[in-house]
Coordinates of C-alpha atoms and ligand atoms in Angstrom, one line a residue:
M1 CA -29.5 20.1 27.7
E2 CA -30.7 18.5 24.4
E3 CA -31.4 14.8 23.7
M4 CA -30.6 13.5 20.2
K5 CA -31.5 10.0 18.8
G6 CA -29.5 8.2 16.2
I7 CA -28.4 4.7 15.2
G8 CA -26.3 3.0 17.8
V9 CA -23.7 0.8 16.1
F10 CA -21.5 -0.4 19.0
P11 CA -22.9 -0.4 22.6
G12 CA -21.2 1.6 25.3
V13 CA -22.0 4.4 27.7
V14 CA -19.6 7.3 27.7
T15 CA -19.5 10.8 29.2
G16 CA -16.9 13.3 28.4
K17 CA -15.8 16.4 26.4
T18 CA -16.2 16.6 22.7
A19 CA -13.6 17.1 19.9
V20 CA -15.5 18.4 16.8
F21 CA -14.4 17.8 13.2
R22 CA -16.2 19.3 10.2
H23 CA -15.2 18.7 6.6
A24 CA -14.7 21.9 4.6
I25 CA -17.8 22.8 2.5
L26 CA -16.9 24.6 -0.7
G27 CA -19.3 27.1 -2.1
N28 CA -20.1 28.6 1.3
V29 CA -17.7 31.5 1.2
D30 CA -18.8 34.6 3.0
H31 CA -18.4 37.7 0.8
I32 CA -17.4 40.3 3.3
L33 CA -15.6 43.6 2.7
T34 CA -12.9 44.1 5.2
D35 CA -11.8 47.2 7.2
T36 CA -8.7 45.3 8.2
P37 CA -6.9 44.2 5.1
E38 CA -3.7 43.6 7.0
T39 CA -5.4 40.9 9.2
E40 CA -6.9 39.3 6.1
L41 CA -3.5 39.3 4.3
E42 CA -1.9 37.7 7.4
S43 CA -4.6 35.1 7.5
F44 CA -4.1 34.3 3.8
R45 CA -0.3 34.1 4.2
N46 CA -0.6 31.7 7.2
A47 CA -3.0 29.5 5.3
H48 CA -0.9 29.5 2.2
R49 CA 2.3 28.6 4.1
S50 CA 0.6 25.7 5.9
V51 CA -1.1 24.3 2.8
L52 CA 2.1 24.5 0.8
E53 CA 4.0 22.7 3.6
E54 CA 1.3 20.0 3.8
I55 CA 1.5 19.4 0.1
K56 CA 5.3 19.2 0.0
N57 CA 5.2 16.6 2.8
I58 CA 2.9 14.2 0.9
N59 CA 4.6 11.5 -1.1
G60 CA 2.3 10.7 -4.0
S61 CA 2.3 6.9 -4.4
T62 CA 0.7 6.8 -7.8
K63 CA 1.3 8.8 -11.0
E64 CA -2.2 10.3 -10.8
E65 CA -1.5 11.4 -7.2
R66 CA 1.9 12.9 -8.1
D67 CA 0.4 14.8 -11.1
M68 CA -2.3 16.2 -8.9
L69 CA 0.2 17.3 -6.3
A70 CA 2.2 19.0 -9.0
V71 CA -0.8 21.0 -10.1
Y72 CA -1.6 22.1 -6.5
E73 CA 2.0 23.2 -6.1
S74 CA 2.2 25.1 -9.4
M75 CA -1.0 26.9 -8.6
L76 CA 0.0 27.8 -5.1
T77 CA 3.4 29.2 -6.3
D78 CA 2.1 31.0 -9.4
P79 CA 3.1 34.6 -8.9
D80 CA 0.2 35.9 -10.9
F81 CA -2.3 33.9 -8.8
L82 CA -0.7 35.1 -5.6
S83 CA -0.6 38.7 -6.6
L84 CA -4.2 38.6 -7.7
I85 CA -5.2 37.4 -4.2
K86 CA -3.2 40.1 -2.6
E87 CA -4.7 42.7 -4.9
N88 CA -8.2 41.4 -4.1
I89 CA -7.5 42.0 -0.4
A90 CA -5.5 45.1 -0.4
E91 CA -7.3 47.1 -3.1
R92 CA -10.8 45.6 -3.4
R93 CA -11.0 45.0 0.3
Y94 CA -12.2 41.4 0.0
N95 CA -11.9 39.1 3.0
A96 CA -9.3 36.4 2.6
S97 CA -11.7 33.6 1.5
W98 CA -13.4 35.7 -1.0
A99 CA -10.1 36.9 -2.4
V100 CA -9.0 33.2 -2.9
E101 CA -12.4 32.3 -4.4
A102 CA -12.3 35.2 -6.9
A103 CA -8.7 34.6 -7.9
T104 CA -9.4 30.9 -8.5
E105 CA -12.4 31.7 -10.6
K106 CA -10.3 34.0 -12.8
Y107 CA -7.6 31.4 -13.0
T108 CA -9.9 28.5 -14.0
S109 CA -11.9 30.6 -16.5
A110 CA -8.6 31.5 -18.2
L111 CA -7.7 27.8 -18.4
A112 CA -11.1 26.8 -19.7
A113 CA -10.9 29.5 -22.4
L114 CA -7.8 27.8 -23.8
G115 CA -10.2 25.0 -24.9
D116 CA -7.5 22.4 -24.2
A117 CA -8.7 19.0 -22.8
Y118 CA -5.6 18.7 -20.6
F119 CA -6.1 22.0 -18.9
A120 CA -9.9 21.4 -18.6
E121 CA -9.0 18.3 -16.6
R122 CA -6.7 20.2 -14.3
I123 CA -9.6 22.5 -13.2
N124 CA -10.8 19.9 -10.7
D125 CA -7.3 19.7 -9.2
I126 CA -7.2 23.5 -8.9
R127 CA -10.6 23.5 -7.2
D128 CA -9.2 21.0 -4.7
A129 CA -6.2 23.2 -4.0
E130 CA -8.7 26.1 -3.5
G131 CA -10.6 23.9 -1.0
L132 CA -7.4 23.3 1.0
L133 CA -6.7 27.0 1.1
L134 CA -10.3 27.9 2.1
S135 CA -10.3 25.2 4.8
S136 CA -7.1 26.4 6.2
I137 CA -8.3 30.1 6.3
A138 CA -11.5 28.9 8.0
G139 CA -9.4 27.0 10.5
I140 CA -10.9 23.7 9.4
S141 CA -8.4 20.9 9.5
S142 CA -8.3 18.2 6.7
E143 CA -6.9 15.6 9.1
V144 CA -9.0 14.1 11.9
V145 CA -7.0 14.7 15.1
V146 CA -8.2 14.0 18.7
P147 CA -5.4 15.3 20.8
E148 CA -6.8 14.2 24.2
P149 CA -9.4 11.7 25.4
A150 CA -12.7 12.9 24.0
V151 CA -15.9 12.0 22.1
L152 CA -15.3 12.7 18.4
V153 CA -18.2 14.6 16.9
A154 CA -18.2 14.9 13.1
D155 CA -20.4 15.6 10.1
Y156 CA -19.3 12.3 8.6
L157 CA -16.2 10.1 8.4
T158 CA -15.0 8.1 5.5
P159 CA -13.7 4.6 6.2
S160 CA -10.2 5.7 5.1
E161 CA -10.2 8.7 7.5
L162 CA -11.2 6.4 10.3
I163 CA -8.6 3.8 9.5
Q164 CA -5.8 6.3 9.1
M165 CA -6.5 8.5 12.2
D166 CA -5.0 7.8 15.6
R167 CA -7.9 6.4 17.6
S168 CA -6.2 6.1 20.9
N169 CA -8.0 9.1 22.4
V170 CA -11.4 8.5 20.9
L171 CA -13.8 7.6 23.7
G172 CA -16.8 7.5 21.4
I173 CA -18.0 8.7 18.0
L174 CA -21.1 10.8 17.2
L175 CA -21.8 11.5 13.5
D176 CA -24.4 13.5 11.6
T177 CA -24.6 10.7 8.9
G178 CA -24.2 7.0 8.4
G179 CA -26.4 3.9 8.2
P180 CA -26.5 0.8 10.4
T181 CA -24.3 -1.3 8.2
S182 CA -22.2 1.4 6.6
H183 CA -18.5 0.5 6.7
V184 CA -17.8 3.2 9.3
A185 CA -20.4 1.5 11.5
I186 CA -18.6 -1.8 10.9
L187 CA -15.2 -0.4 11.7
C188 CA -16.5 1.2 15.0
H189 CA -17.9 -2.2 15.9
S190 CA -14.6 -4.0 15.1
D191 CA -12.6 -1.4 17.1
E192 CA -15.2 -1.6 19.9
I193 CA -15.7 2.2 19.8
P194 CA -19.1 3.2 21.2
A195 CA -20.7 5.1 18.3
I196 CA -24.0 6.6 17.2
L197 CA -24.5 7.5 13.6
G198 CA -27.2 9.4 11.7
L199 CA -27.7 12.1 14.4
G200 CA -28.7 14.7 11.8
D201 CA -27.0 17.9 12.8
I202 CA -25.1 17.1 15.9
S203 CA -21.8 18.5 14.5
S204 CA -23.3 22.0 14.0
K205 CA -24.8 22.0 17.5
T206 CA -21.5 21.1 19.2
E207 CA -18.3 23.0 19.8
D208 CA -14.9 21.6 21.0
G209 CA -14.9 21.0 24.7
D210 CA -18.7 20.7 25.2
T211 CA -19.9 18.0 27.6
V212 CA -21.8 15.1 26.1
A213 CA -23.3 11.8 27.5
M214 CA -24.0 8.9 25.1
D215 CA -25.6 5.5 25.4
A216 CA -24.8 3.9 22.1
R217 CA -26.9 0.8 22.8
E218 CA -30.0 3.0 22.9
G219 CA -28.7 5.4 20.3
I220 CA -29.0 8.4 22.6
A221 CA -26.7 11.4 22.9
I222 CA -27.3 14.2 25.4
L223 CA -25.7 17.5 24.7
S224 CA -24.7 19.6 27.8
P225 CA -26.3 17.1 30.2
D226 CA -27.2 18.4 33.7
E227 CA -25.6 16.8 36.8
K228 CA -28.5 14.4 37.4
T229 CA -28.3 13.1 33.8
L230 CA -24.5 12.7 34.1
R231 CA -25.0 10.6 37.3
S232 CA -27.6 8.4 35.6
F233 CA -25.2 7.8 32.7
R234 CA -22.4 6.9 35.0
A235 CA -24.7 4.3 36.7
R236 CA -25.6 2.9 33.2
K237 CA -21.9 2.6 32.5
G238 CA -21.4 0.5 35.7
I239 CA -24.1 -1.9 34.6
A240 CA -22.7 -2.2 31.1
T241 CA -19.2 -3.0 32.4
R242 CA -20.6 -5.7 34.7
T243 CA -22.6 -7.3 31.8
E244 CA -19.5 -7.2 29.6
K245 CA -17.4 -9.0 32.3
E246 CA -20.1 -11.7 32.6
L247 CA -20.1 -12.3 28.8
R248 CA -16.3 -12.5 28.8
K249 CA -16.4 -15.3 31.4
E250 CA -18.3 -17.5 29.0
A251 CA -15.8 -17.1 26.1
D252 CA -14.5 -20.7 26.5
L253 CA -18.0 -22.3 26.4
P254 CA -19.1 -24.0 23.2
A255 CA -21.9 -22.4 21.2
V256 CA -24.3 -25.3 21.4
T257 CA -28.1 -25.2 21.6
L258 CA -29.9 -26.9 24.5
D259 CA -30.8 -29.8 22.1
G260 CA -27.2 -30.2 21.0
K261 CA -26.8 -28.3 17.7
Q262 CA -23.4 -26.8 17.4
I263 CA -23.1 -23.3 15.8
H264 CA -19.7 -22.3 14.6
L265 CA -18.9 -18.7 15.5
M266 CA -16.2 -16.9 13.6
C267 CA -15.0 -13.4 13.4
N268 CA -14.9 -10.6 10.9
I269 CA -11.6 -8.6 11.0
E270 CA -10.1 -5.8 9.0
G271 CA -6.4 -6.1 9.9
V272 CA -3.7 -8.1 11.7
D273 CA -4.7 -6.2 14.9
G274 CA -8.0 -8.0 15.0
I275 CA -6.4 -11.4 15.8
D276 CA -6.2 -10.8 19.6
S277 CA -9.9 -10.1 19.7
V278 CA -10.7 -13.3 17.7
I279 CA -8.7 -15.3 20.3
N280 CA -10.1 -13.5 23.3
A281 CA -13.7 -14.0 22.1
G282 CA -13.0 -17.8 21.8
A283 CA -14.1 -17.7 18.1
E284 CA -13.5 -20.6 15.7
G285 CA -11.5 -18.7 13.1
V286 CA -12.0 -15.8 10.7
G287 CA -15.0 -16.0 8.5
L288 CA -14.3 -12.8 6.8
F289 CA -11.0 -10.8 6.5
R290 CA -11.8 -7.5 4.8
T291 CA -8.4 -7.2 3.2
E292 CA -9.2 -3.9 1.5
F293 CA -9.0 -1.9 4.7
M294 CA -5.3 -2.6 5.0
V295 CA -4.6 -0.9 1.6
L296 CA -7.0 2.0 1.6
G297 CA -4.1 4.4 2.2
N298 CA -1.7 2.6 -0.1
L299 CA -2.9 0.1 -2.7
N300 CA 0.7 -0.5 -3.9
D301 CA 1.9 -2.3 -0.8
S302 CA 4.5 -4.8 -1.8
E303 CA 3.6 -8.5 -2.2
E304 CA 6.2 -9.1 0.5
K305 CA 4.4 -6.9 3.0
K306 CA 1.0 -8.3 2.3
A307 CA 2.2 -11.9 2.4
A308 CA 3.9 -11.3 5.8
A309 CA 0.7 -9.9 7.2
Y310 CA -1.5 -12.7 5.8
E311 CA 1.0 -15.3 7.0
E312 CA 1.0 -13.8 10.5
V313 CA -2.8 -14.1 10.6
A314 CA -2.7 -17.7 9.4
R315 CA 0.0 -18.6 11.9
R316 CA -1.7 -17.0 14.9
I317 CA -5.2 -18.4 14.2
G318 CA -3.6 -21.8 13.7
D319 CA -6.1 -24.6 13.9
R320 CA -8.8 -22.7 15.6
G321 CA -10.7 -22.7 12.3
P322 CA -10.6 -21.2 8.9
V323 CA -8.9 -17.9 8.0
T324 CA -11.0 -16.5 5.1
F325 CA -9.2 -13.8 3.1
R326 CA -11.7 -12.0 1.0
T327 CA -10.0 -10.4 -2.1
Y328 CA -10.2 -6.6 -2.3
D329 CA -13.7 -5.3 -2.1
L330 CA -12.7 -1.8 -3.1
G331 CA -15.1 0.8 -4.5
G332 CA -18.4 2.0 -3.2
D333 CA -17.5 3.8 0.0
K334 CA -14.1 2.2 0.1
M335 CA -12.2 4.2 -2.5
A336 CA -8.4 3.6 -2.8
D337 CA -6.3 6.5 -3.9
C338 CA -6.1 5.4 -7.5
M339 CA -9.8 4.8 -8.0
Y340 CA -12.0 7.1 -10.1
E341 CA -14.1 9.1 -7.7
G342 CA -16.5 10.6 -10.2
E343 CA -18.8 7.7 -10.6
E344 CA -22.5 8.6 -10.4
N345 CA -23.4 5.3 -8.7
P346 CA -20.2 3.8 -7.1
V347 CA -22.1 1.2 -5.2
L348 CA -23.2 -0.3 -8.5
G349 CA -20.1 0.6 -10.2
W350 CA -16.4 -0.2 -10.7
R351 CA -15.8 -2.1 -7.5
A352 CA -14.5 -5.4 -6.0
V353 CA -13.8 -8.1 -8.7
R354 CA -14.8 -5.7 -11.4
F355 CA -12.0 -3.4 -10.4
C356 CA -9.6 -6.2 -9.7
M357 CA -10.1 -7.8 -13.1
E358 CA -9.1 -4.6 -14.8
R359 CA -6.2 -3.9 -12.5
K360 CA -4.7 -7.3 -12.7
D361 CA -1.4 -6.1 -11.5
I362 CA -3.0 -5.3 -8.1
F363 CA -5.1 -8.4 -8.1
R364 CA -2.2 -10.7 -9.0
S365 CA -0.1 -9.3 -6.3
Q366 CA -2.8 -9.9 -3.7
L367 CA -3.6 -13.4 -4.9
I368 CA 0.1 -14.4 -4.7
S369 CA 0.2 -13.0 -1.2
I370 CA -2.8 -15.1 -0.2
L371 CA -1.4 -18.2 -1.9
R372 CA 1.9 -17.7 0.0
A373 CA -0.1 -17.6 3.3
S374 CA -1.8 -20.8 2.4
A375 CA 1.5 -22.6 2.6
V376 CA 1.6 -21.6 6.3
S377 CA -1.7 -23.2 7.3
P378 CA -4.3 -25.4 5.7
S379 CA -6.9 -23.2 7.3
V380 CA -6.3 -20.4 4.8
R381 CA -9.3 -19.9 2.4
L382 CA -9.8 -17.4 -0.4
M383 CA -13.1 -15.8 -1.1
F384 CA -14.3 -13.5 -3.9
P385 CA -16.6 -10.5 -3.1
M386 CA -19.6 -9.0 -5.1
I387 CA -19.9 -11.9 -7.5
S388 CA -23.0 -11.4 -9.7
G389 CA -23.2 -14.6 -11.6
S390 CA -21.4 -17.7 -12.8
E391 CA -19.6 -16.0 -15.8
E392 CA -17.9 -13.6 -13.5
L393 CA -17.1 -16.3 -11.0
L394 CA -15.5 -18.5 -13.7
E395 CA -13.5 -15.5 -15.0
V396 CA -11.9 -14.8 -11.6
L397 CA -11.4 -18.6 -11.0
G398 CA -9.6 -18.7 -14.3
F399 CA -7.4 -15.8 -13.4
L400 CA -6.6 -17.5 -10.0
E401 CA -5.5 -20.6 -12.0
E402 CA -3.2 -18.5 -14.1
V403 CA -1.6 -17.0 -11.0
K404 CA -1.2 -20.4 -9.5
S405 CA 0.6 -21.6 -12.6
E406 CA 2.9 -18.6 -12.4
C407 CA 3.6 -19.5 -8.8
R408 CA 4.4 -23.1 -9.7
E409 CA 6.8 -21.9 -12.4
K410 CA 8.5 -19.5 -10.0
G411 CA 8.7 -22.1 -7.2
I412 CA 6.4 -20.2 -4.9
A413 CA 5.0 -22.6 -2.4
F414 CA 1.2 -22.7 -1.8
D415 CA -1.5 -25.1 -0.7
E416 CA -2.8 -26.8 -3.9
N417 CA -6.0 -27.7 -1.9
M418 CA -6.7 -24.2 -0.6
K419 CA -10.5 -23.8 -0.3
I420 CA -12.1 -21.2 -2.6
G421 CA -15.4 -19.6 -1.9
T422 CA -17.7 -17.0 -3.2
M423 CA -19.7 -14.4 -1.4
I424 CA -23.4 -14.3 -2.0
E425 CA -24.2 -10.6 -1.6
T426 CA -26.0 -9.7 -4.8
P427 CA -29.6 -10.9 -5.5
S428 CA -28.4 -12.4 -8.8
A429 CA -25.8 -14.5 -7.0
A430 CA -28.4 -15.7 -4.4
I431 CA -30.9 -16.6 -7.1
T432 CA -28.3 -18.5 -9.1
A433 CA -26.7 -20.0 -6.0
D434 CA -27.6 -23.5 -7.4
V435 CA -25.2 -22.8 -10.3
L436 CA -22.4 -21.0 -8.3
V437 CA -22.3 -23.8 -5.7
N438 CA -20.9 -26.2 -8.4
H439 CA -17.7 -24.1 -8.7
V440 CA -16.7 -23.4 -5.1
D441 CA -15.8 -25.2 -1.9
F442 CA -17.8 -22.8 0.4
M443 CA -20.1 -19.8 0.2
S444 CA -20.7 -16.9 2.6
I445 CA -23.7 -14.6 2.5
G446 CA -23.0 -10.9 2.9
T447 CA -26.3 -9.7 4.2
N448 CA -25.3 -6.1 4.4
D449 CA -25.1 -5.8 0.6
L450 CA -27.7 -8.5 -0.1
I451 CA -30.3 -6.5 1.8
Q452 CA -29.4 -3.2 0.2
Y453 CA -29.6 -4.5 -3.3
T454 CA -32.7 -6.7 -2.7
I455 CA -34.9 -4.0 -1.3
A456 CA -33.1 -1.1 -3.0
V457 CA -32.2 0.7 0.2
D458 CA -28.7 2.3 0.5
R459 CA -27.1 0.8 3.6
G460 CA -25.1 3.9 4.3
N461 CA -27.9 6.5 4.1
E462 CA -29.3 7.5 7.5
K463 CA -32.4 9.1 5.9
I464 CA -33.8 5.8 4.8
A465 CA -32.3 3.7 7.6
H466 CA -35.8 2.8 8.8
L467 CA -36.4 1.2 5.4
Y468 CA -33.4 -1.0 5.7
R469 CA -35.2 -4.1 7.0
P470 CA -33.2 -7.3 7.3
L471 CA -36.5 -9.2 8.0
H472 CA -38.1 -8.3 4.7
P473 CA -39.7 -11.5 3.3
A474 CA -37.7 -11.1 0.0
V475 CA -34.5 -11.3 2.0
L476 CA -35.6 -14.2 4.1
R477 CA -36.7 -16.2 1.0
L478 CA -33.2 -15.6 -0.5
L479 CA -31.5 -16.8 2.7
K480 CA -33.7 -19.9 2.8
Y481 CA -33.1 -20.6 -0.9
V482 CA -29.3 -20.4 -0.5
S483 CA -29.3 -22.4 2.7
D484 CA -31.3 -25.2 0.9
V485 CA -29.0 -25.1 -2.1
A486 CA -25.9 -25.4 0.0
G487 CA -27.4 -28.1 2.2
K488 CA -28.3 -30.2 -0.8
A489 CA -24.9 -29.8 -2.3
G490 CA -23.1 -30.4 1.0
V491 CA -21.2 -27.2 0.6
P492 CA -20.4 -25.2 3.8
L493 CA -22.3 -22.0 4.0
S494 CA -22.0 -19.1 6.5
I495 CA -23.4 -15.6 7.0
C496 CA -20.8 -12.9 7.4
G497 CA -23.0 -9.8 7.2
E498 CA -24.0 -7.8 10.3
M499 CA -27.2 -9.7 10.6
A500 CA -25.3 -12.7 11.9
G501 CA -24.1 -10.8 14.9
H502 CA -27.5 -9.5 16.1
V503 CA -28.8 -11.6 18.9
E504 CA -32.4 -11.0 18.0
Y505 CA -31.9 -12.6 14.5
I506 CA -30.0 -15.6 15.7
P507 CA -33.0 -17.9 16.4
L508 CA -34.3 -17.3 12.9
L509 CA -30.9 -17.9 11.3
V510 CA -30.4 -21.1 13.2
G511 CA -34.0 -22.1 12.2
L512 CA -33.2 -21.4 8.5
G513 CA -30.3 -23.9 8.7
F514 CA -27.3 -21.7 9.2
D515 CA -24.7 -23.3 11.5
E516 CA -21.7 -21.0 10.7
L517 CA -22.0 -17.3 11.6
S518 CA -19.2 -14.7 11.3
M519 CA -19.3 -11.4 13.1
T520 CA -17.3 -8.9 15.0
A521 CA -15.5 -10.3 18.1
H522 CA -17.8 -8.5 20.6
S523 CA -20.9 -10.0 18.9
V524 CA -19.4 -13.5 19.3
L525 CA -19.7 -13.1 23.1
E526 CA -23.4 -12.1 22.9
A527 CA -24.2 -14.7 20.2
R528 CA -22.7 -17.5 22.2
K529 CA -24.8 -16.7 25.2
R530 CA -28.0 -16.5 23.1
I531 CA -27.3 -19.8 21.3
R532 CA -26.9 -21.6 24.6
E533 CA -30.4 -20.6 25.6
L534 CA -32.1 -21.8 22.4
R535 CA -33.5 -25.1 21.1
A536 CA -32.8 -25.8 17.4
D537 CA -36.1 -27.5 16.9
S538 CA -38.1 -24.5 18.2
C539 CA -35.9 -22.3 15.9
R540 CA -36.9 -24.4 12.9
D541 CA -40.6 -24.1 13.8
L542 CA -40.1 -20.4 14.1
A543 CA -38.5 -20.1 10.7
D544 CA -41.3 -22.2 9.1
R545 CA -43.9 -19.9 10.6
I546 CA -42.0 -16.7 9.7
L547 CA -41.5 -17.8 6.0
S548 CA -45.2 -17.8 5.5
L549 CA -45.7 -14.2 6.7
P550 CA -46.4 -11.5 4.1
D551 CA -44.4 -8.5 5.3
A552 CA -41.5 -7.3 7.4
T553 CA -43.7 -5.9 10.2
K554 CA -45.4 -9.2 10.8
V555 CA -42.0 -11.0 10.7
E556 CA -40.6 -8.5 13.2
E557 CA -43.5 -9.0 15.5
A558 CA -43.3 -12.8 15.3
L559 CA -39.6 -12.7 16.1
R560 CA -40.0 -10.2 18.9
E561 CA -42.7 -12.5 20.5
F562 CA -40.4 -15.5 20.2
N563 CA -37.4 -13.7 21.7
E564 CA -39.5 -12.3 24.6
A565 CA -41.1 -15.7 25.4
D566 CA -38.0 -17.7 24.8
N567 CA -35.4 -15.5 26.5
P568 CA -35.1 -16.6 30.1
Q569 CA -33.9 -13.1 31.3
Ligands
LIG601 C1 -21.7 -7.8 3.4 O1 -22.0 -7.1 2.4 O2 -22.6 -8.3 4.1 C2 -20.3 -8.0 3.7 C3 -20.0 -8.8 4.7 O3 -19.4 -7.3 3.1 P1 -19.1 -5.7 3.4 O4 -19.9 -5.4 4.6 O5 -17.7 -5.6 3.6 O6 -19.7 -5.1 2.2
LIG602 MG1 -20.5 -6.6 1.0

């Protein structure tokens, strides 16, 4: 039995068997001479067959993808390459992986020696194909599959792997890596999958079919628990289920403080599937629709398909509240297939509106789809992510105007009064909020990014997760400044980062003047309960006190004291 501690990102108590997924690690090939070349040949042939089949079944959706697949296929069917591998095994007695590695080395050196830029560029594709072969020989799958109900244990997961896998059998998720507001964490929260990230080396300590117990609220995973521990986790599970039921009973109650201040609770969703949870949580609309998640696998979805999805969301949310479509926030850890993956610093790189303004074909198609949805319901709003200043904002607003003119010319109906907003998630946007506010109908603060950029702490990196401190005075001063700016201008302002959904922060956010909070559906239930216990005037006093404190530790202490004293439980 071993207890491991990580970062719990969606609460839930689970006991069960594990399904382990590890990504292939290149460069770790064991150089072993074999006594059984026949077995190694067989292992290579099987791997070769299955990789070739896999490649033939992929339909490349972009030219880059199709070119890459063509390189894979030509390498894997090149008679010289194949006979070199067989020779390495049969004559030199290399094991199958070493034989592939040595043959690839020879193949790429020969290409590099040609000194031709085109062939030099193909070397990366050849290395990828080598990776597929090596993974297949090592029996490591490149697709995340959980065939029966189990807790998925993995080294890491990318947002697109998580989005594209069948999650119906996933009881919980345990990962070696990942920070508290990484996109994988956010997706687990939206999908209500109990998950613990940043566990260090859990994937190398676990094999398929091991027993595990996890309490994701506490961030604790127990490997091979004994009978007594299993019993105690089952009891915890019972308590968690009862609490959950109690919360759901209050879904129809208004989120109003004891002294009558109404707080509007909205949801963050990533796809059309999220609508039911918005309705079940009794939320007042969608404060953030992360549209990029719907296209991670295929950025070339037709305008028709996107418009139909957006229209469905608009129709079903009806007059509950706004439906805020954020334009594609691609890049960073949300790479679509056509994006350049070799950036040194993708989080500060070619992403969001920077990418969209260069790929106007993609941007135009999305803007038209959102405009079409605006004709369905006046609650549709459009919001731009990662805006860093007024020039950038004016450029995207200018492009939106162009697209609107095209729609008018083509007779495409849309709401001329559709509200347009900007996210405030870079420090530069927060500091110039007094300028940005003049150009938009609403603003929404993305604290996940705002925190990471303000205190220079990568939100996805578990090694420095303890330094990711939402209550850093620099963050709080920015929140207060933007809240004051919006209040003075009379422009609606919300928070749609994870901070909004954490019950312990809510008194402070209410005290700072925020009356619109957007979060995952499950958090809406907890936030509503907390708001109904609070007095807005005490929250304001709390915020005033906290804003004068010099560091995050003192703020955390002050907030903890307030929550303990004020929380009637
Ligand atoms: C944020 O940065 O707080 C935000 C809501 O956007 P995302 O989490 O998608 O980056
Ligand atoms: Mg963001």
